[in-house]
Coordinates of C-alpha atoms and ligand atoms in Angstrom, one line a residue:
X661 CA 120.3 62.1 112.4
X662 CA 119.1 65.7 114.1
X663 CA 118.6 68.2 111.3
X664 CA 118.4 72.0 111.7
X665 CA 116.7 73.7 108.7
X666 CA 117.4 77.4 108.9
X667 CA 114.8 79.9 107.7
X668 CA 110.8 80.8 109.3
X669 CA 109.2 80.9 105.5
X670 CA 106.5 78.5 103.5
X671 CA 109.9 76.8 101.9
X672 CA 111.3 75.7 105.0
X673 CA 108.1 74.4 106.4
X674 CA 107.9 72.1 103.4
X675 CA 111.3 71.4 103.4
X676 CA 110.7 70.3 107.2
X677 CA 107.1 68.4 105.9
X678 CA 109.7 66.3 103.2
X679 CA 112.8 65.6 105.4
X680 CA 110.3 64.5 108.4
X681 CA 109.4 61.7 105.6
X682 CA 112.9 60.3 105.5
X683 CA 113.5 57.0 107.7
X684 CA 117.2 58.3 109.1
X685 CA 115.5 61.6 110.4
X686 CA 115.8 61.7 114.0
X687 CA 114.8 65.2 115.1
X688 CA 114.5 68.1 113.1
X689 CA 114.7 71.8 114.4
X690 CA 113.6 74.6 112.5
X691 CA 115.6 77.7 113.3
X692 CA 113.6 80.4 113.5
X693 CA 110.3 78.4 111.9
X694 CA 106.5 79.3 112.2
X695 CA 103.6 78.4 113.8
X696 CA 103.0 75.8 110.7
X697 CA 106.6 74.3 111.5
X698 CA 106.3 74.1 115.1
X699 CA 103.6 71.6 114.8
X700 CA 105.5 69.2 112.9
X701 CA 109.7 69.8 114.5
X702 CA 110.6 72.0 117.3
X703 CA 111.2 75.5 116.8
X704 CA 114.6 77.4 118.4
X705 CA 114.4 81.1 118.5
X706 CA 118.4 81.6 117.7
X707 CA 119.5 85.2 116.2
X708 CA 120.8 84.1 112.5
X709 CA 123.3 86.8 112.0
X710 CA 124.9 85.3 115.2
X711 CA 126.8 82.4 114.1
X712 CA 128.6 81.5 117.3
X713 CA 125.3 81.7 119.0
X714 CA 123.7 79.7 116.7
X715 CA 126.3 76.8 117.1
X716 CA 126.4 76.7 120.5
X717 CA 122.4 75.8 120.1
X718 CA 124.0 73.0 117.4
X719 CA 126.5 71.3 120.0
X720 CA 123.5 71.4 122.7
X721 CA 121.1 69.9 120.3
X722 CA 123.2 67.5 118.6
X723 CA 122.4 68.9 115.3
X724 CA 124.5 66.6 112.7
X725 CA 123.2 68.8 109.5
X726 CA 121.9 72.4 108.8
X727 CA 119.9 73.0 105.7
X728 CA 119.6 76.4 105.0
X729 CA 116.3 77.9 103.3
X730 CA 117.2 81.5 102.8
X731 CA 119.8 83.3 100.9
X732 CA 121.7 86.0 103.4
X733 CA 122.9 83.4 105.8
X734 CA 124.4 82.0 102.7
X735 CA 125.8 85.4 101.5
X736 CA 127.2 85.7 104.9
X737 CA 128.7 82.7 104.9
X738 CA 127.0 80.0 107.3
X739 CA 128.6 77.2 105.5
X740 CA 132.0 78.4 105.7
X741 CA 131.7 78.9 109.6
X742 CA 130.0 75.6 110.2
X743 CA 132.5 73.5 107.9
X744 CA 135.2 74.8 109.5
X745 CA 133.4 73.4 113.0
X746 CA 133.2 70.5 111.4
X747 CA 128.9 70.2 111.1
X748 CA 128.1 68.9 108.0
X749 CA 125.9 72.6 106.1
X750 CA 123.6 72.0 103.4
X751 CA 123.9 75.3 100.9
X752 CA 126.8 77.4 98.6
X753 CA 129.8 78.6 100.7
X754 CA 130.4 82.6 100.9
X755 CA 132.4 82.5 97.8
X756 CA 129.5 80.5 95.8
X757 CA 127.1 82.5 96.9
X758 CA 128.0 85.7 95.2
X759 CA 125.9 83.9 92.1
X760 CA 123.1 85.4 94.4
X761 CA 124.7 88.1 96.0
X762 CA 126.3 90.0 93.5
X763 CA 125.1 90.6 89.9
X764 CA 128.0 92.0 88.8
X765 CA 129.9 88.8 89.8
X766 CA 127.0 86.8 87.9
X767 CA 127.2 89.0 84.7
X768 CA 130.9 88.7 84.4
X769 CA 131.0 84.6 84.7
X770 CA 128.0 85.1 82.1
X771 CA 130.4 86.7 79.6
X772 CA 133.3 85.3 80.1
X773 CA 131.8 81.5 80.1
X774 CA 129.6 82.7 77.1
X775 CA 126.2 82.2 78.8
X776 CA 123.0 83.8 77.2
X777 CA 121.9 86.3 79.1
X778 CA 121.0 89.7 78.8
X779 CA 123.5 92.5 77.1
X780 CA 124.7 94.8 79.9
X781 CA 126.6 97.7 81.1
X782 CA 127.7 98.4 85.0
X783 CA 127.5 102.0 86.6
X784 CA 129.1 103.3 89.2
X785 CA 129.4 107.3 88.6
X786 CA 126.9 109.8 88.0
X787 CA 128.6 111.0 84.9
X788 CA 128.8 108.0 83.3
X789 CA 124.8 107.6 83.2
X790 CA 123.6 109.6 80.4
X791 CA 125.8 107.2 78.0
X792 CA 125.1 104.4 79.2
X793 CA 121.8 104.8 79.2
X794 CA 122.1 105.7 75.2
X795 CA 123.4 102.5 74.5
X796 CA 119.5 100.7 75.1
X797 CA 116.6 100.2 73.9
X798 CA 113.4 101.0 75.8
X799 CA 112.6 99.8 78.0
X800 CA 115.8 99.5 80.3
X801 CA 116.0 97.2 83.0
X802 CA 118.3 98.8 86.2
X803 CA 119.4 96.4 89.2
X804 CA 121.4 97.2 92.2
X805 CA 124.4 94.8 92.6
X806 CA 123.9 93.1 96.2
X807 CA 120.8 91.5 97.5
X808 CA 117.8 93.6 98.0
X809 CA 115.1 91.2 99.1
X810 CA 113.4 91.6 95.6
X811 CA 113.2 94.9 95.1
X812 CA 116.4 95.6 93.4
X813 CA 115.2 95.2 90.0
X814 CA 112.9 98.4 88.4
X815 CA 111.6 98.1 84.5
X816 CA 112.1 101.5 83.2
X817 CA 109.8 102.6 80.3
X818 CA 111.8 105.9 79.7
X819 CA 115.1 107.3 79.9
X820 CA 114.0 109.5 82.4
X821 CA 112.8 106.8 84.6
X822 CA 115.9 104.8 84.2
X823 CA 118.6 107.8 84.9
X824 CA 116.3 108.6 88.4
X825 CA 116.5 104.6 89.3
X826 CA 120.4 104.8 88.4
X827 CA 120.9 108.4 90.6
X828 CA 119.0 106.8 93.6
X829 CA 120.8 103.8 93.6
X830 CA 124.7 105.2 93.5
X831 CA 123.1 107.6 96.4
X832 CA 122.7 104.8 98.6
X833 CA 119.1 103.7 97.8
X834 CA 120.2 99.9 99.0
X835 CA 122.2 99.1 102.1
X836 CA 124.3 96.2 100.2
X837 CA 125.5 98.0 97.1
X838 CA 126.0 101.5 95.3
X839 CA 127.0 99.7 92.2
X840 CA 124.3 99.6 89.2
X841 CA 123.7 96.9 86.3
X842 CA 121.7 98.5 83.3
X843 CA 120.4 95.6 81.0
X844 CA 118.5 95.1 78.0
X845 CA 115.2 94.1 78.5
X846 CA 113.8 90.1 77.5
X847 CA 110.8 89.4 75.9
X848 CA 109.6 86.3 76.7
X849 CA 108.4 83.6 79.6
X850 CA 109.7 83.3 82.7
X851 CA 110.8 80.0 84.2
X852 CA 112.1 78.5 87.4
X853 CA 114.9 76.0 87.0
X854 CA 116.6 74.1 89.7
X855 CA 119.5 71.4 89.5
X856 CA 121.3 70.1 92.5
X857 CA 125.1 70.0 92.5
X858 CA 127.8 68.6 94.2
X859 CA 130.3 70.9 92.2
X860 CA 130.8 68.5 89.4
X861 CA 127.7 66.5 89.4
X862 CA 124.2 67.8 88.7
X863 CA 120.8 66.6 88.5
X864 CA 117.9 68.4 87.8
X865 CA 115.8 69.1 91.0
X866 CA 112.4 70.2 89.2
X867 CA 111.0 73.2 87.3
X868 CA 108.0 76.0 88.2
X869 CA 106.2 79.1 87.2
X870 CA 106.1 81.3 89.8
X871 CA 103.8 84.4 89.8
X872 CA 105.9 87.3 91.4
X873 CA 102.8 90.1 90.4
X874 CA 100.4 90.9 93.1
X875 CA 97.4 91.1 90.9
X876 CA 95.5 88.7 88.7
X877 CA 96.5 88.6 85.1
X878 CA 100.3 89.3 86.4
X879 CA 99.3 93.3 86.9
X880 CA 100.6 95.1 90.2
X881 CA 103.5 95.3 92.1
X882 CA 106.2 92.6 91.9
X883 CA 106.3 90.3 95.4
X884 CA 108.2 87.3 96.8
X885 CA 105.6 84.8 94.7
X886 CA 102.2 84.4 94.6
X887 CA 102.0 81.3 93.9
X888 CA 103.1 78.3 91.3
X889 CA 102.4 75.1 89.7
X890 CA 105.0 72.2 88.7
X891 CA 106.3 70.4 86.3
X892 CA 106.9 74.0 84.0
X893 CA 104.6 73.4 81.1
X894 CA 107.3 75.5 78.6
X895 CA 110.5 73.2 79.0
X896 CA 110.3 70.8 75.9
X897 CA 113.0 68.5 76.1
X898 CA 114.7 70.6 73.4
X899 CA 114.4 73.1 75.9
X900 CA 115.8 70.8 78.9
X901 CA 118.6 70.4 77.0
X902 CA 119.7 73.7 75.8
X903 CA 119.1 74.8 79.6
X904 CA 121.4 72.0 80.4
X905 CA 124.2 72.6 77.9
X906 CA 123.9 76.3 77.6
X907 CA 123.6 77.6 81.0
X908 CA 123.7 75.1 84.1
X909 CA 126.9 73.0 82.8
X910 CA 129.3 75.9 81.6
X911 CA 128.0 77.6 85.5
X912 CA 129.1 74.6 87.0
X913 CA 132.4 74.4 85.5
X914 CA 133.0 78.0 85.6
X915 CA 132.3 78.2 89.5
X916 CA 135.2 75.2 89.8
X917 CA 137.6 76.8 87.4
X918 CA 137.4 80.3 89.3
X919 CA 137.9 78.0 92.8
X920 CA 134.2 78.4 94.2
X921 CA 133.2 74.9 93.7
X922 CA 129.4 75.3 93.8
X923 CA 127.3 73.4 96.1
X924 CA 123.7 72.8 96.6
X925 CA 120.7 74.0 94.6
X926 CA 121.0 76.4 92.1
X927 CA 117.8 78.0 91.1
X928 CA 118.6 79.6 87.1
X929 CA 115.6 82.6 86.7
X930 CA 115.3 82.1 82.9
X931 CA 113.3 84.1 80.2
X932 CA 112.2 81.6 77.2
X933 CA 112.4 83.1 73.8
X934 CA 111.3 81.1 70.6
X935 CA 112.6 78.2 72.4
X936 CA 115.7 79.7 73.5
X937 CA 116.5 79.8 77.2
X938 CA 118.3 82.9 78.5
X939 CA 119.9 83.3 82.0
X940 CA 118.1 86.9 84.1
X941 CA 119.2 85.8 87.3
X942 CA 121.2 83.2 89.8
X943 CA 119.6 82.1 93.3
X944 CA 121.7 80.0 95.3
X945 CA 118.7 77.9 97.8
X946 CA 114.8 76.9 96.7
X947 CA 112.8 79.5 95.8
X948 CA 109.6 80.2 97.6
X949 CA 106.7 79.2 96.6
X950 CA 108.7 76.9 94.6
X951 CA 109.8 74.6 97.1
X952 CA 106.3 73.9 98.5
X953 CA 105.2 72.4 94.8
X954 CA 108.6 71.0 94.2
X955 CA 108.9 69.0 97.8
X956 CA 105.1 67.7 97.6
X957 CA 105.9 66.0 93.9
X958 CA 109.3 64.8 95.3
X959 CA 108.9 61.3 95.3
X960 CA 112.6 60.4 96.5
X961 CA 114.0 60.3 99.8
X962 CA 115.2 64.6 100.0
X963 CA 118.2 63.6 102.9
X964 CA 119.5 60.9 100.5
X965 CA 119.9 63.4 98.1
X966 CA 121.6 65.8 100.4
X967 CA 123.9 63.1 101.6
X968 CA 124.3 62.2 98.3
X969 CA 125.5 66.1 97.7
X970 CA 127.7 66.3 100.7
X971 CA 129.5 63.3 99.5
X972 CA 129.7 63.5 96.1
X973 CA 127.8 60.5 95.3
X974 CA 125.6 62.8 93.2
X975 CA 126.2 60.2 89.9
X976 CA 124.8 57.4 91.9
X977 CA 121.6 58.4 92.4
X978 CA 118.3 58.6 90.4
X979 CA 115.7 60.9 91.4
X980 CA 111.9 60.0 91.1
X981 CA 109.3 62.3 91.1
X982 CA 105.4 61.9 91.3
X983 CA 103.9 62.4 88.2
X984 CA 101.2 64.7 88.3
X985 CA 101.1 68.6 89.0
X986 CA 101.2 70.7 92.0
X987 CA 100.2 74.1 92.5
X988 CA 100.4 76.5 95.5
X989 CA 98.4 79.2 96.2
X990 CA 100.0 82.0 98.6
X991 CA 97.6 84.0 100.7
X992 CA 98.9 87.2 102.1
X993 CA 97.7 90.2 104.1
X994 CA 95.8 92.6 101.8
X995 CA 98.3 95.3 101.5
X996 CA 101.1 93.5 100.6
X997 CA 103.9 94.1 99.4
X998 CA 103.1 98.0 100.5
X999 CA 101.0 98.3 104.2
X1000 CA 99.5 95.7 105.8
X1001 CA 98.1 94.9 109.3
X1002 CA 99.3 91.9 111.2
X1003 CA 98.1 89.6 114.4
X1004 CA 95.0 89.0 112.6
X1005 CA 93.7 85.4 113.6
X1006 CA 93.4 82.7 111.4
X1007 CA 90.5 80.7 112.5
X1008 CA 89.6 77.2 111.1
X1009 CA 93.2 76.5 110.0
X1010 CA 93.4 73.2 111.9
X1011 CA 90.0 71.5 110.1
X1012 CA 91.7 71.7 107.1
X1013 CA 92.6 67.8 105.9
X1014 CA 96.3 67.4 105.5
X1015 CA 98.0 64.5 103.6
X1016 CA 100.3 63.7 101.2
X1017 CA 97.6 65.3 98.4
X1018 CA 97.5 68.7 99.8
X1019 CA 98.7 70.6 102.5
X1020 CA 99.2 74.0 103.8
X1021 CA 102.8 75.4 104.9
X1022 CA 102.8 78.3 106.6
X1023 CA 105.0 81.2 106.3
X1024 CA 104.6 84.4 108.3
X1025 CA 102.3 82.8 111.4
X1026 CA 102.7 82.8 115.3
X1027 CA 100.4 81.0 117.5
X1028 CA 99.6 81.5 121.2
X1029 CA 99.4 79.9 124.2
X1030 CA 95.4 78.3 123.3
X1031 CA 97.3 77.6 120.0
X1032 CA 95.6 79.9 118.1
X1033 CA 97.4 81.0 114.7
X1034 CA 97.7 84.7 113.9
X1035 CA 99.5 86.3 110.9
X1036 CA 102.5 87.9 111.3
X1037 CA 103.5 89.0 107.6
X1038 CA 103.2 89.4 104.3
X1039 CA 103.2 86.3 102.7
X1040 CA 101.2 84.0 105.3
X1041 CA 100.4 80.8 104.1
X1042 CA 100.1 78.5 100.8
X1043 CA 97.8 75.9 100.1
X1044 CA 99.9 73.4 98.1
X1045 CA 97.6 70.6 96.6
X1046 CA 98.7 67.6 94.3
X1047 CA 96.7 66.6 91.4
X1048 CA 96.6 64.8 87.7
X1049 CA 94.6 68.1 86.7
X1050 CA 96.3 71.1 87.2
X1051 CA 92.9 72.8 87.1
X1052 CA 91.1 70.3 89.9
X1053 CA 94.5 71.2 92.0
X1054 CA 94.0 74.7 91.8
X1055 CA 90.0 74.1 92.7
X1056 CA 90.7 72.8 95.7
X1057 CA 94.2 74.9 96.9
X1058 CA 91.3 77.7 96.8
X1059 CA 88.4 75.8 98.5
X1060 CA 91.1 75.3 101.7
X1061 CA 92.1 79.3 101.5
X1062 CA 88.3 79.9 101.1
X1063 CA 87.6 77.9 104.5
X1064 CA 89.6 80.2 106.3
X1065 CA 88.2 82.7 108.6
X1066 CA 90.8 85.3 108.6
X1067 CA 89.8 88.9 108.4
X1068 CA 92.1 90.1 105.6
X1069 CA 93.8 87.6 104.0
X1070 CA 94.2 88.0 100.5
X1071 CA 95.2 85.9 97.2
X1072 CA 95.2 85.5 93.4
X1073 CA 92.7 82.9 92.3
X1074 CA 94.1 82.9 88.5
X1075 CA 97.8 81.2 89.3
X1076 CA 98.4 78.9 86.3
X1077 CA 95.9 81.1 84.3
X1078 CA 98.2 80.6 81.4
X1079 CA 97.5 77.2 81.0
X1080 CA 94.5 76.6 82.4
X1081 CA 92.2 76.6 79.7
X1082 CA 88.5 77.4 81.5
Ligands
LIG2249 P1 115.8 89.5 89.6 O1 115.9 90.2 91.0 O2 117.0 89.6 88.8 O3 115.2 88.1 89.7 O4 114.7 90.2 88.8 C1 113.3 90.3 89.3 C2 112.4 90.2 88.1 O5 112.6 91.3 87.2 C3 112.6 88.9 87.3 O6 111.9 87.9 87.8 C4 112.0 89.4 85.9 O7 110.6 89.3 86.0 C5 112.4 90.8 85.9 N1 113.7 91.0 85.1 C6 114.9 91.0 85.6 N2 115.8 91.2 84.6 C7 115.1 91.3 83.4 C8 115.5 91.4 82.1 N3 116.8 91.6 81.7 N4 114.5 91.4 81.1 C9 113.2 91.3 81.5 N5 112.8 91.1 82.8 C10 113.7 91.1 83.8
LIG2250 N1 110.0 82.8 94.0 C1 111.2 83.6 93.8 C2 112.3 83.4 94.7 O1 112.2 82.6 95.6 O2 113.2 84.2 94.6

């Protein structure tokens, strides 16, 4: 079988590193990919807002199944255009994905499926700010309604702060949407949860901590992910199971009852609280760095799994997973997420051992003709390593990002500091 995964980032190049494992893998594209990608599948430069384009490069390449990494092709509706052609698509259909790509559609299946989440209030006129804004608590959390690539979400410690956020977004601050959520704000710990679904069966797909702050300690601006370690050392099994019964099963149904049978990975952003899970946020693919910590523990065949999806065979199968953790460390360019410089050459990046222990996907890289790798972004690269000690694996994620000779490449040394007891 000839697989296209669609994305360039550190999740698709591990998703490519995983499928390449599986025995019915013939070929596998990565559409746009990365340096890191391209030296593991081919890489096909296709424009990804062009669908037509794209599947004329599907007939020519005899691609049989796209995976799709990222979450605007979804939004856009990738899988509705390619089921239609008849290729088999890995990922949500357009109607699915508004879990993702609207929070207003999110919040209202939250309340009217009675699933914890925050308390919340929509926006959509100047006037109505002021009394809105009366009805919380400091401090008040504002988010734009459509995607904004992580930046739609602001923590306002006054009133003042909040009503400016609110004004700039119904002005037109982000492209996608003028409409506003105000929520209250959750105490707690934040934790990545993913289940795969064939929109009636589930399984559980794996849990993280990711690290969204720039700065050691969680301090600084918020990013894609600085890093993460797996299995999530806050899910107890009384934990697992309120998750289960309280959030992923009532989403599950609810997408079916409204019509948007949801399938593929469903990534629940939760906030723990005195043991009680509460929903802040739906993403419809992997989340990055995620995938690189979840893929490397992934004992199981992954395109079983997907088949198993596509086919609703979801009950059949049993997932195993290697039992030890996995961290990933991201190193960006120093600057990021505000200015940074790119082409900056990463030298030594091909002495660095690579097995089924530890690895490095790469994100934002190109190479060049002599096959040197430069960066080409912000997030660049993550060194993902496997261990029984959570600490030894985070020893050695940082030995491989110290080896690198790469003028300013930048990373957090403390991921998994809250349960790494030095
Ligand atoms: P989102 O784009 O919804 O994932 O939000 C980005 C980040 O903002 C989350 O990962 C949380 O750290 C934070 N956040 C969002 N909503 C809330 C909330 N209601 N309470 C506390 N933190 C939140
Ligand atoms: N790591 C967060 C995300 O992928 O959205």
């Amino acid at each position: 079988m000839n697989i296209g995964i669609i994305g360039s980032g550190a999740r698709e190049h591990a998703l490519c590193y995983k499928l390449k494992q599986s025995r019915s893998v013939k070929k596998i594209y990565c559409i746009p990919g990365n340096a890191g990608t391209s030296e593991i599948c081919e890489n096909l430069e296709v424009d990804l807002n062009n669908f037509e384009e794209l599947y004329k490069v599907v007939i020519s390449k005899k691609i049989d199944l796209l995976v799709i990494g990222p979450e605007i092709p979804l939004v856009n509706g990738i899988t509705d255009f390619f089921e239609e052609k008849k290729i088999k698509v890995f990922g949500p259909s357009k109607s699915a994905s508004q879990l993702e790509g609207s929070k207003a559609f999110m919040k209202k299946i939250c309340k009217e499926f009675s699933i914890p989440s925050a308390k919340y209030e929509f926006v959509n006129k100047i006037e109505q700010v002021e009394d809105v804004i009366n009805k919380f608590n400091l401090p008040i959390v504002v988010k734009s309604d459509g995607l904004a690539a992580g930046k739609g979400v602001s923590i306002c410690k006054s009133k003042k702060e909040a009503i400016n956020d609110i004004k700039s977004i119904l002005n037109g601050k982000f492209k996608t949407s003028k409409n506003v959520i105000v929520e209250e704000f959750l105490d707690g710990e934040e934790v990545s949860y993913f289940v795969i679904t064939d929109g009636e069966n589930y399984i559980p797909i794996g849990s993280a901590q990711d690290h969204k702050r720039i700065g050691e300690n969680d301090t600084g601006l918020n990013t894609g992910g600085m890093g993460a370690y797996s299995p999530s050392l806050l899910i107890t099994s009384e934990i697992d199971s309120k998750i289960r019964k309280k959030i992923i099963e009532p989403t599950i149904k609810a997408m079916k009852q409204k019509g948007y049978p949801y399938k593929g990975i469903l990534y629940a952003g939760l906030i723990i609280n005195n043991s009680e899970p509460k929903l802040i946020e739906y993403n419809i693919r992997f989340g990055d760095p995620e995938c690189q910590v979840l893929m490397m523990r992934l004992k199981s065949d992954l395109l079983k799994i997907i088949q198993s999806t596509l086919n609703k065979t979801l009950d059949k199968i049993n997932i195993k997973w290697i039992k030890e953790y996995c961290i990933t460390v991201v190193a960006a360019s120093k600057g990021y997420p505000e200015k940074f410089e790119k082409y900056k050459e990463i030298k030594k990046i091909g002495d660095i051992k690579q097995d089924s222990s530890q690895q490095i996907f790469q994100a934002s890289t190109i190479k060049d003709k002599q096959g040197r790798v430069y960066s080409n972004g912000g997030r660049v690269l993550s060194a993902t390593v496997i261990n029984s000690s959570l600490e030894d694996a985070r020893n050695r994620a940082l030995k491989m990002l110290d080896n690198l000779e790469w003028e300013n490449k930048y990373y957090r040394r403390d991921i998994g500091y809250k349960v790494i007891k030095k």
